[in-house]
PDB file of C-alpha atoms in Angstrom:
ATOM      1  CA  MET P   1       7.055  -7.388 -25.773  1.00 43.00           C
ATOM      2  CA  ILE P   2       9.784  -7.590 -23.156  1.00 51.00           C
ATOM      3  CA  ASP P   3      11.326 -11.062 -23.338  1.00 52.00           C
ATOM      4  CA  GLY P   4      13.048 -12.376 -20.221  1.00 69.00           C
ATOM      5  CA  THR P   5      14.669 -10.934 -17.137  1.00 76.00           C
ATOM      6  CA  GLU P   6      17.910 -10.121 -18.992  1.00 81.00           C
ATOM      7  CA  ARG P   7      16.032  -7.919 -21.424  1.00 83.00           C
ATOM      8  CA  LEU P   8      14.198  -6.303 -18.522  1.00 85.00           C
ATOM      9  CA  ALA P   9      17.512  -5.542 -16.819  1.00 87.00           C
ATOM     10  CA  GLU P  10      18.724  -3.935 -20.050  1.00 89.00           C
ATOM     11  CA  MET P  11      15.661  -1.716 -20.243  1.00 90.00           C
ATOM     12  CA  VAL P  12      15.957  -0.760 -16.566  1.00 93.00           C
ATOM     13  CA  ALA P  13      19.597   0.172 -17.183  1.00 94.00           C
ATOM     14  CA  GLU P  14      18.424   2.692 -19.786  1.00 95.00           C
ATOM     15  CA  GLY P  15      16.735   4.676 -17.004  1.00 96.00           C
ATOM     16  CA  GLY P  16      13.468   6.567 -16.938  1.00 97.00           C
ATOM     17  CA  VAL P  17      11.769   3.820 -14.913  1.00 98.00           C
ATOM     18  CA  ALA P  18       8.434   4.461 -13.228  1.00 98.00           C
ATOM     19  CA  VAL P  19       7.587   1.866 -10.584  1.00 98.00           C
ATOM     20  CA  LEU P  20       4.064   0.898  -9.510  1.00 97.00           C
ATOM     21  CA  THR P  21       3.907  -1.280  -6.399  1.00 96.00           C
ATOM     22  CA  GLY P  22       1.170  -3.230  -4.652  1.00 94.00           C
ATOM     23  CA  ALA P  23       0.844  -5.233  -1.462  1.00 90.00           C
ATOM     24  CA  GLY P  24       2.896  -8.116  -2.869  1.00 91.00           C
ATOM     25  CA  ILE P  25       6.142  -6.184  -2.522  1.00 94.00           C
ATOM     26  CA  SER P  26       5.638  -6.023   1.253  1.00 94.00           C
ATOM     27  CA  THR P  27       4.817  -9.680   1.919  1.00 92.00           C
ATOM     28  CA  ASP P  28       8.466 -10.473   2.659  1.00 93.00           C
ATOM     29  CA  SER P  29       8.268  -7.764   5.336  1.00 94.00           C
ATOM     30  CA  GLY P  30       5.562  -9.736   7.123  1.00 90.00           C
ATOM     31  CA  ILE P  31       2.574  -7.820   5.736  1.00 89.00           C
ATOM     32  CA  PRO P  32       0.230 -10.099   3.739  1.00 78.00           C
ATOM     33  CA  ASP P  33      -1.317  -9.053   0.456  1.00 68.00           C
ATOM     34  CA  TYR P  34      -5.021  -9.136  -0.389  1.00 54.00           C
ATOM     35  CA  ARG P  35      -5.211 -11.334  -3.463  1.00 46.00           C
ATOM     36  CA  GLY P  36      -2.082 -13.487  -3.522  1.00 46.00           C
ATOM     37  CA  PRO P  37      -2.053 -17.226  -2.803  1.00 44.00           C
ATOM     38  CA  ASP P  38      -2.327 -16.539   0.949  1.00 47.00           C
ATOM     39  CA  GLY P  39      -4.131 -13.222   0.599  1.00 43.00           C
ATOM     40  CA  ALA P  40      -5.977 -11.461   3.397  1.00 45.00           C
ATOM     41  CA  GLN P  41      -9.093 -11.025   1.274  1.00 43.00           C
ATOM     42  CA  ILE P  42      -9.531 -14.788   1.407  1.00 41.00           C
ATOM     43  CA  ARG P  43     -10.086 -14.425   5.163  1.00 48.00           C
ATOM     44  CA  HIS P  44     -12.417 -11.406   5.215  1.00 58.00           C
ATOM     45  CA  ALA P  45     -13.239  -8.334   3.171  1.00 68.00           C
ATOM     46  CA  PRO P  46     -11.456  -5.061   4.024  1.00 77.00           C
ATOM     47  CA  MET P  47     -13.267  -2.089   5.553  1.00 87.00           C
ATOM     48  CA  THR P  48     -15.163   0.161   3.154  1.00 93.00           C
ATOM     49  CA  TYR P  49     -15.522   3.921   3.486  1.00 96.00           C
ATOM     50  CA  GLN P  50     -19.298   3.693   3.553  1.00 96.00           C
ATOM     51  CA  THR P  51     -19.320   1.188   6.422  1.00 96.00           C
ATOM     52  CA  PHE P  52     -16.697   3.102   8.412  1.00 96.00           C
ATOM     53  CA  THR P  53     -18.560   6.415   8.238  1.00 96.00           C
ATOM     54  CA  ARG P  54     -22.114   5.109   8.704  1.00 96.00           C
ATOM     55  CA  ASP P  55     -21.806   2.244  11.189  1.00 96.00           C
ATOM     56  CA  PRO P  56     -20.509   3.129  14.701  1.00 95.00           C
ATOM     57  CA  VAL P  57     -20.254  -0.537  15.673  1.00 93.00           C
ATOM     58  CA  ALA P  58     -18.183  -1.360  12.595  1.00 93.00           C
ATOM     59  CA  ARG P  59     -16.023   1.701  13.240  1.00 95.00           C
ATOM     60  CA  ARG P  60     -15.313   0.560  16.811  1.00 94.00           C
ATOM     61  CA  ARG P  61     -14.487  -2.898  15.502  1.00 91.00           C
ATOM     62  CA  TYR P  62     -12.099  -1.418  12.941  1.00 92.00           C
ATOM     63  CA  TRP P  63     -10.227   0.719  15.472  1.00 94.00           C
ATOM     64  CA  ALA P  64      -9.987  -2.117  18.014  1.00 91.00           C
ATOM     65  CA  ARG P  65      -8.539  -4.437  15.409  1.00 87.00           C
ATOM     66  CA  SER P  66      -6.364  -1.765  13.843  1.00 89.00           C
ATOM     67  CA  HIS P  67      -5.035  -0.779  17.278  1.00 90.00           C
ATOM     68  CA  VAL P  68      -3.603  -4.279  17.585  1.00 85.00           C
ATOM     69  CA  GLY P  69      -2.621  -4.683  13.925  1.00 84.00           C
ATOM     70  CA  TRP P  70      -0.760  -1.355  13.891  1.00 88.00           C
ATOM     71  CA  ARG P  71       2.047  -3.016  15.848  1.00 84.00           C
ATOM     72  CA  THR P  72       2.787  -5.310  12.916  1.00 84.00           C
ATOM     73  CA  ILE P  73       2.807  -2.435  10.424  1.00 90.00           C
ATOM     74  CA  ALA P  74       4.932  -0.201  12.660  1.00 91.00           C
ATOM     75  CA  ARG P  75       7.509  -2.948  13.257  1.00 92.00           C
ATOM     76  CA  ALA P  76       7.777  -3.971   9.599  1.00 95.00           C
ATOM     77  CA  ALA P  77      11.131  -3.321   7.940  1.00 97.00           C
ATOM     78  CA  PRO P  78      11.898  -2.759   4.243  1.00 97.00           C
ATOM     79  CA  ASN P  79      12.846  -5.903   2.349  1.00 97.00           C
ATOM     80  CA  SER P  80      15.050  -6.517  -0.674  1.00 95.00           C
ATOM     81  CA  GLY P  81      12.298  -5.341  -3.027  1.00 95.00           C
ATOM     82  CA  HIS P  82      12.051  -1.923  -1.383  1.00 97.00           C
ATOM     83  CA  ARG P  83      15.832  -1.662  -1.297  1.00 96.00           C
ATOM     84  CA  ALA P  84      16.095  -2.605  -4.971  1.00 95.00           C
ATOM     85  CA  VAL P  85      13.742   0.237  -5.878  1.00 96.00           C
ATOM     86  CA  ALA P  86      15.901   2.570  -3.785  1.00 97.00           C
ATOM     87  CA  ASP P  87      18.936   1.254  -5.688  1.00 96.00           C
ATOM     88  CA  LEU P  88      17.306   2.383  -8.933  1.00 96.00           C
ATOM     89  CA  ARG P  89      16.940   5.832  -7.423  1.00 96.00           C
ATOM     90  CA  ASP P  90      20.548   5.909  -6.244  1.00 96.00           C
ATOM     91  CA  GLY P  91      21.672   4.815  -9.698  1.00 96.00           C
ATOM     92  CA  GLY P  92      19.780   7.636 -11.392  1.00 96.00           C
ATOM     93  CA  LEU P  93      17.467   5.179 -13.156  1.00 97.00           C
ATOM     94  CA  LEU P  94      14.230   5.872 -11.318  1.00 97.00           C
ATOM     95  CA  ARG P  95      11.674   8.398 -12.516  1.00 97.00           C
ATOM     96  CA  GLY P  96       9.516   7.862  -9.431  1.00 97.00           C
ATOM     97  CA  VAL P  97       7.311   5.430  -7.498  1.00 98.00           C
ATOM     98  CA  ILE P  98       3.547   5.075  -7.292  1.00 98.00           C
ATOM     99  CA  THR P  99       2.579   2.790  -4.435  1.00 98.00           C
ATOM    100  CA  GLN P 100      -0.829   1.370  -3.619  1.00 95.00           C
ATOM    101  CA  ASN P 101       0.523   0.414  -0.195  1.00 96.00           C
ATOM    102  CA  VAL P 102      -0.058   2.308   3.041  1.00 95.00           C
ATOM    103  CA  ASP P 103       2.895   0.946   5.028  1.00 96.00           C
ATOM    104  CA  GLY P 104       5.558   3.598   4.287  1.00 96.00           C
ATOM    105  CA  LEU P 105       8.200   0.951   3.573  1.00 97.00           C
ATOM    106  CA  HIS P 106       9.475   2.581   0.375  1.00 98.00           C
ATOM    107  CA  GLN P 107      10.423   5.701   2.318  1.00 97.00           C
ATOM    108  CA  ALA P 108      11.897   3.611   5.125  1.00 96.00           C
ATOM    109  CA  GLY P 109      13.924   1.778   2.480  1.00 96.00           C
ATOM    110  CA  GLY P 110      15.512   5.000   1.255  1.00 94.00           C
ATOM    111  CA  CYS P 111      13.249   6.110  -1.596  1.00 94.00           C
ATOM    112  CA  ALA P 112      11.775   9.587  -1.148  1.00 88.00           C
ATOM    113  CA  GLU P 113      10.165  10.006  -4.592  1.00 86.00           C
ATOM    114  CA  VAL P 114       6.945   8.181  -3.705  1.00 97.00           C
ATOM    115  CA  ILE P 115       3.342   8.990  -4.573  1.00 98.00           C
ATOM    116  CA  GLU P 116       1.265   7.324  -1.855  1.00 98.00           C
ATOM    117  CA  LEU P 117      -1.831   6.676  -3.925  1.00 97.00           C
ATOM    118  CA  HIS P 118      -3.851   5.339  -1.007  1.00 96.00           C
ATOM    119  CA  GLY P 119      -2.273   7.357   1.810  1.00 97.00           C
ATOM    120  CA  ASN P 120      -0.289   6.127   4.805  1.00 96.00           C
ATOM    121  CA  LEU P 121      -1.342   4.406   8.015  1.00 95.00           C
ATOM    122  CA  ASP P 122       1.073   6.487  10.075  1.00 95.00           C
ATOM    123  CA  ARG P 123      -1.277   9.474   9.789  1.00 97.00           C
ATOM    124  CA  VAL P 124      -4.786  10.047  11.183  1.00 98.00           C
ATOM    125  CA  VAL P 125      -7.310  12.679  10.094  1.00 98.00           C
ATOM    126  CA  CYS P 126     -10.516  14.043  11.653  1.00 98.00           C
ATOM    127  CA  LEU P 127     -13.486  13.705   9.298  1.00 96.00           C
ATOM    128  CA  ASP P 128     -15.199  16.709  10.928  1.00 96.00           C
ATOM    129  CA  CYS P 129     -12.545  19.439  11.229  1.00 96.00           C
ATOM    130  CA  GLY P 130      -9.807  18.002   8.992  1.00 96.00           C
ATOM    131  CA  ASP P 131      -7.114  18.147  11.675  1.00 96.00           C
ATOM    132  CA  GLY P 132      -4.326  15.634  11.249  1.00 96.00           C
ATOM    133  CA  THR P 133      -2.107  13.823  13.719  1.00 95.00           C
ATOM    134  CA  MET P 134       0.451  11.054  13.710  1.00 97.00           C
ATOM    135  CA  ARG P 135      -0.646   7.489  14.333  1.00 96.00           C
ATOM    136  CA  ASP P 136       1.860   7.036  17.159  1.00 95.00           C
ATOM    137  CA  GLU P 137       0.133   9.835  19.079  1.00 96.00           C
ATOM    138  CA  LEU P 138      -3.286   8.234  18.590  1.00 96.00           C
ATOM    139  CA  ASP P 139      -1.833   4.890  19.613  1.00 94.00           C
ATOM    140  CA  ARG P 140      -0.577   6.453  22.848  1.00 95.00           C
ATOM    141  CA  ARG P 141      -4.027   7.903  23.622  1.00 96.00           C
ATOM    142  CA  LEU P 142      -5.759   4.605  22.892  1.00 95.00           C
ATOM    143  CA  ARG P 143      -3.365   2.787  25.193  1.00 92.00           C
ATOM    144  CA  LEU P 144      -4.231   5.226  27.997  1.00 95.00           C
ATOM    145  CA  VAL P 145      -7.986   4.626  27.764  1.00 94.00           C
ATOM    146  CA  ASN P 146      -7.562   0.880  27.140  1.00 92.00           C
ATOM    147  CA  PRO P 147      -4.850  -0.031  29.683  1.00 87.00           C
ATOM    148  CA  GLU P 148      -5.925  -3.652  30.011  1.00 80.00           C
ATOM    149  CA  PHE P 149      -6.787  -4.254  26.376  1.00 78.00           C
ATOM    150  CA  HIS P 150      -5.014  -7.375  25.256  1.00 66.00           C
ATOM    151  CA  ALA P 151      -5.990  -9.483  22.305  1.00 58.00           C
ATOM    152  CA  GLN P 152      -4.484 -12.346  20.387  1.00 50.00           C
ATOM    153  CA  VAL P 153      -3.728 -11.463  16.783  1.00 48.00           C
ATOM    154  CA  ILE P 154      -4.947 -14.158  14.427  1.00 48.00           C
ATOM    155  CA  ALA P 155      -4.146 -12.493  11.100  1.00 53.00           C
ATOM    156  CA  VAL P 156      -3.150  -9.025   9.877  1.00 56.00           C
ATOM    157  CA  ASN P 157      -4.397  -7.307   6.708  1.00 58.00           C
ATOM    158  CA  PRO P 158      -2.317  -4.914   4.574  1.00 59.00           C
ATOM    159  CA  ASP P 159      -4.347  -2.015   6.020  1.00 59.00           C
ATOM    160  CA  GLY P 160      -3.427  -2.979   9.591  1.00 55.00           C
ATOM    161  CA  ASP P 161      -6.783  -4.632  10.285  1.00 59.00           C
ATOM    162  CA  VAL P 162      -6.752  -7.906  12.236  1.00 58.00           C
ATOM    163  CA  ASP P 163      -9.161 -10.627  13.288  1.00 64.00           C
ATOM    164  CA  LEU P 164     -10.289 -10.199  16.915  1.00 66.00           C
ATOM    165  CA  PRO P 165     -12.927 -11.952  19.032  1.00 66.00           C
ATOM    166  CA  ASP P 166     -16.168 -10.006  19.541  1.00 75.00           C
ATOM    167  CA  GLU P 167     -15.699  -9.706  23.301  1.00 77.00           C
ATOM    168  CA  ALA P 168     -12.395  -7.876  22.773  1.00 75.00           C
ATOM    169  CA  VAL P 169     -14.035  -5.422  20.383  1.00 82.00           C
ATOM    170  CA  GLU P 170     -16.969  -4.728  22.705  1.00 86.00           C
ATOM    171  CA  ARG P 171     -14.772  -3.518  25.558  1.00 88.00           C
ATOM    172  CA  PHE P 172     -12.552  -1.318  23.382  1.00 92.00           C
ATOM    173  CA  ARG P 173     -12.888   2.439  24.017  1.00 94.00           C
ATOM    174  CA  LEU P 174     -12.467   5.083  21.307  1.00 96.00           C
ATOM    175  CA  VAL P 175     -11.099   8.624  21.558  1.00 96.00           C
ATOM    176  CA  GLY P 176     -12.196  11.724  19.661  1.00 94.00           C
ATOM    177  CA  CYS P 177     -10.367  14.480  17.825  1.00 96.00           C
ATOM    178  CA  ARG P 178      -8.125  16.533  20.114  1.00 94.00           C
ATOM    179  CA  SER P 179      -8.694  19.643  18.017  1.00 95.00           C
ATOM    180  CA  CYS P 180     -12.500  19.878  17.728  1.00 94.00           C
ATOM    181  CA  GLY P 181     -13.333  17.468  20.559  1.00 88.00           C
ATOM    182  CA  ARG P 182     -16.130  15.667  18.743  1.00 83.00           C
ATOM    183  CA  GLY P 183     -14.819  14.553  15.370  1.00 90.00           C
ATOM    184  CA  THR P 184     -14.592  11.041  14.007  1.00 94.00           C
ATOM    185  CA  LEU P 185     -11.012   9.914  13.495  1.00 97.00           C
ATOM    186  CA  LYS P 186     -10.023   7.944  10.421  1.00 98.00           C
ATOM    187  CA  PRO P 187      -6.651   6.645   9.258  1.00 97.00           C
ATOM    188  CA  ASP P 188      -5.367   8.875   6.471  1.00 97.00           C
ATOM    189  CA  VAL P 189      -5.779   6.149   3.885  1.00 96.00           C
ATOM    190  CA  VAL P 190      -8.182   5.550   1.017  1.00 95.00           C
ATOM    191  CA  PHE P 191     -10.634   2.841   2.018  1.00 93.00           C
ATOM    192  CA  PHE P 192     -12.328   0.590  -0.513  1.00 88.00           C
ATOM    193  CA  GLY P 193     -15.213   2.591  -1.970  1.00 89.00           C
ATOM    194  CA  GLU P 194     -13.449   5.913  -1.362  1.00 93.00           C
ATOM    195  CA  THR P 195     -12.092   8.183  -4.101  1.00 93.00           C
ATOM    196  CA  VAL P 196      -8.352   8.736  -4.492  1.00 96.00           C
ATOM    197  CA  PRO P 197      -7.608  12.493  -4.262  1.00 96.00           C
ATOM    198  CA  ARG P 198      -7.347  13.984  -7.755  1.00 97.00           C
ATOM    199  CA  PRO P 199      -3.898  15.580  -7.271  1.00 98.00           C
ATOM    200  CA  ARG P 200      -2.388  12.153  -6.552  1.00 98.00           C
ATOM    201  CA  VAL P 201      -4.033  10.667  -9.623  1.00 98.00           C
ATOM    202  CA  ASP P 202      -2.825  13.519 -11.833  1.00 98.00           C
ATOM    203  CA  ALA P 203       0.720  13.267 -10.456  1.00 98.00           C
ATOM    204  CA  SER P 204       0.703   9.515 -11.078  1.00 98.00           C
ATOM    205  CA  PHE P 205      -0.450   9.888 -14.679  1.00 99.00           C
ATOM    206  CA  ALA P 206       2.223  12.534 -15.259  1.00 99.00           C
ATOM    207  CA  LEU P 207       4.881  10.207 -13.871  1.00 99.00           C
ATOM    208  CA  VAL P 208       3.805   7.304 -16.073  1.00 98.00           C
ATOM    209  CA  GLU P 209       3.607   9.484 -19.172  1.00 98.00           C
ATOM    210  CA  SER P 210       7.177  10.700 -18.622  1.00 98.00           C
ATOM    211  CA  ALA P 211       8.611   7.187 -18.212  1.00 98.00           C
ATOM    212  CA  LYS P 212      10.446   4.927 -20.638  1.00 97.00           C
ATOM    213  CA  LEU P 213       9.342   1.815 -18.741  1.00 96.00           C
ATOM    214  CA  LEU P 214       6.584   1.063 -16.228  1.00 97.00           C
ATOM    215  CA  LEU P 215       7.682  -1.639 -13.794  1.00 95.00           C
ATOM    216  CA  VAL P 216       4.830  -3.162 -11.760  1.00 95.00           C
ATOM    217  CA  LEU P 217       5.866  -4.989  -8.591  1.00 94.00           C
ATOM    218  CA  GLY P 218       3.556  -7.035  -6.393  1.00 90.00           C
ATOM    219  CA  SER P 219       0.186  -5.925  -7.744  1.00 88.00           C
ATOM    220  CA  SER P 220      -2.595  -8.039  -9.217  1.00 83.00           C
ATOM    221  CA  LEU P 221      -3.912  -4.853 -10.880  1.00 87.00           C
ATOM    222  CA  THR P 222      -7.428  -5.936  -9.953  1.00 82.00           C
ATOM    223  CA  VAL P 223      -8.382  -2.493  -8.637  1.00 81.00           C
ATOM    224  CA  MET P 224      -8.765   0.235 -11.247  1.00 84.00           C
ATOM    225  CA  SER P 225      -6.954   2.788  -9.064  1.00 84.00           C
ATOM    226  CA  GLY P 226      -3.708   1.052 -10.030  1.00 89.00           C
ATOM    227  CA  ARG P 227      -4.669  -0.656 -13.286  1.00 93.00           C
ATOM    228  CA  ARG P 228      -5.458   2.631 -15.032  1.00 96.00           C
ATOM    229  CA  PHE P 229      -1.780   3.578 -15.041  1.00 97.00           C
ATOM    230  CA  VAL P 230      -0.852   0.359 -16.827  1.00 96.00           C
ATOM    231  CA  LEU P 231      -3.597   0.978 -19.367  1.00 95.00           C
ATOM    232  CA  ARG P 232      -2.341   4.534 -19.909  1.00 97.00           C
ATOM    233  CA  ALA P 233       1.223   3.304 -20.443  1.00 96.00           C
ATOM    234  CA  ALA P 234       0.011   0.699 -22.921  1.00 94.00           C
ATOM    235  CA  LYS P 235      -2.005   3.296 -24.809  1.00 95.00           C
ATOM    236  CA  LEU P 236       1.103   5.473 -25.135  1.00 96.00           C
ATOM    237  CA  GLY P 237       3.282   2.552 -26.231  1.00 96.00           C
ATOM    238  CA  ILE P 238       5.349   2.582 -23.032  1.00 96.00           C
ATOM    239  CA  PRO P 239       6.592  -0.936 -22.199  1.00 94.00           C
ATOM    240  CA  VAL P 240       5.129  -2.481 -19.041  1.00 94.00           C
ATOM    241  CA  ALA P 241       6.767  -5.266 -17.021  1.00 92.00           C
ATOM    242  CA  ILE P 242       4.737  -7.030 -14.316  1.00 90.00           C
ATOM    243  CA  VAL P 243       6.371  -9.002 -11.500  1.00 86.00           C
ATOM    244  CA  ASN P 244       3.789 -10.679  -9.283  1.00 77.00           C
ATOM    245  CA  ARG P 245       2.567 -13.955  -7.855  1.00 70.00           C
ATOM    246  CA  GLY P 246      -0.961 -15.119  -8.603  1.00 56.00           C
ATOM    247  CA  ARG P 247      -3.480 -13.891 -11.171  1.00 53.00           C
ATOM    248  CA  ARG P 248      -3.543 -10.396 -12.645  1.00 50.00           C
ATOM    249  CA  ALA P 249      -6.310  -8.366 -14.233  1.00 46.00           C
ATOM    250  CA  VAL P 250      -4.477  -6.790 -17.179  1.00 47.00           C
ATOM    251  CA  THR P 251      -4.140  -9.113 -20.156  1.00 44.00           C
ATOM    252  CA  ARG P 252      -3.724  -6.877 -23.187  1.00 44.00           C
ATOM    253  CA  THR P 253      -0.767  -4.562 -22.816  1.00 45.00           C
ATOM    254  CA  ARG P 254       2.696  -4.325 -24.236  1.00 46.00           C
ATOM    255  CA  ARG P 255       4.178  -6.159 -21.294  1.00 49.00           C
ATOM    256  CA  SER P 256       5.915  -9.188 -19.863  1.00 48.00           C
ATOM    257  CA  ARG P 257       5.105 -10.954 -16.608  1.00 47.00           C
ATOM    258  CA  TRP P 258       6.935 -13.047 -14.007  1.00 42.00           C
ATOM    259  CA  THR P 259       5.152 -15.099 -11.321  1.00 44.00           C
ATOM    260  CA  ARG P 260       7.772 -14.778  -8.592  1.00 46.00           C
ATOM    261  CA  PRO P 261       7.884 -12.964  -5.241  1.00 44.00           C
ATOM    262  CA  SER P 262       8.590  -9.364  -6.207  1.00 47.00           C
ATOM    263  CA  ALA P 263      11.042  -8.843  -3.346  1.00 48.00           C
ATOM    264  CA  ARG P 264      13.253 -11.530  -4.905  1.00 47.00           C
ATOM    265  CA  CYS P 265      12.787 -10.634  -8.551  1.00 48.00           C
ATOM    266  CA  CYS P 266      13.082  -6.854  -8.611  1.00 55.00           C
ATOM    267  CA  PRO P 267      15.888  -5.750 -10.916  1.00 51.00           C
ATOM    268  CA  SER P 268      18.293  -3.302  -9.329  1.00 47.00           C
ATOM    269  CA  SER P 269      20.830  -0.935 -10.778  1.00 42.00           C
ATOM    270  CA  SER P 270      23.474  -3.548 -10.063  1.00 40.00           C
ATOM    271  CA  ALA P 271      21.892  -5.762 -12.702  1.00 37.00           C
ATOM    272  CA  SER P 272      23.101  -3.528 -15.505  1.00 33.00           C
TER     273      SER P 272
END
């Protein structure tokens, strides 16, 4: 059992740290989490893969809302939590990062060794031909076909989804794949109900298994896609430290936990 932040700083200073991050690390960047005290899931459930692929009306609603919400994601800047993780890298203490987030803020904060478990919102993929493009390019095309589309943002989800009135959604026009001309475009992220690509899972397990410490920042560990790495670390006897606000799903691991904003409680290499 890790006892106290001083002991955690000592263990971080020994190096070999694998970091697992969730939406809570980005809340200080203006992107809300799903399950924290003010979580987005309290407002409405996120889009599922099944609904997105099978329901054209729901898909239009998603893209209309995401078109507006993308501005918040694109403008977001790394906070002290992202920079602290980058400090671990610069200090030679970081084994690597697994993030459940799709905002790209770890890379923007200076950390290149990131496994994006759930993808990244700055990329778009065609479900028919597999062609990929950057989100900024899609945003430009959507602006061209929706020149007078203006909507008031009520709330933004971690996946860039927002609440919009129905009348705004109904007049929103979609665009197709520029490569095949007919394909359905989807953000290159893993929706709820979708399977994480196996290579990412394998790389994440390998990272955890090579670590001396697994540091979890801003994740409730409710979803198995992230929780399984904590369970693997515990099974191997690798210490786990959890820094998060709100409830968490893992209760029986060799770990310690702090209920503080992860951006303000992340140990950096300067703590050693």
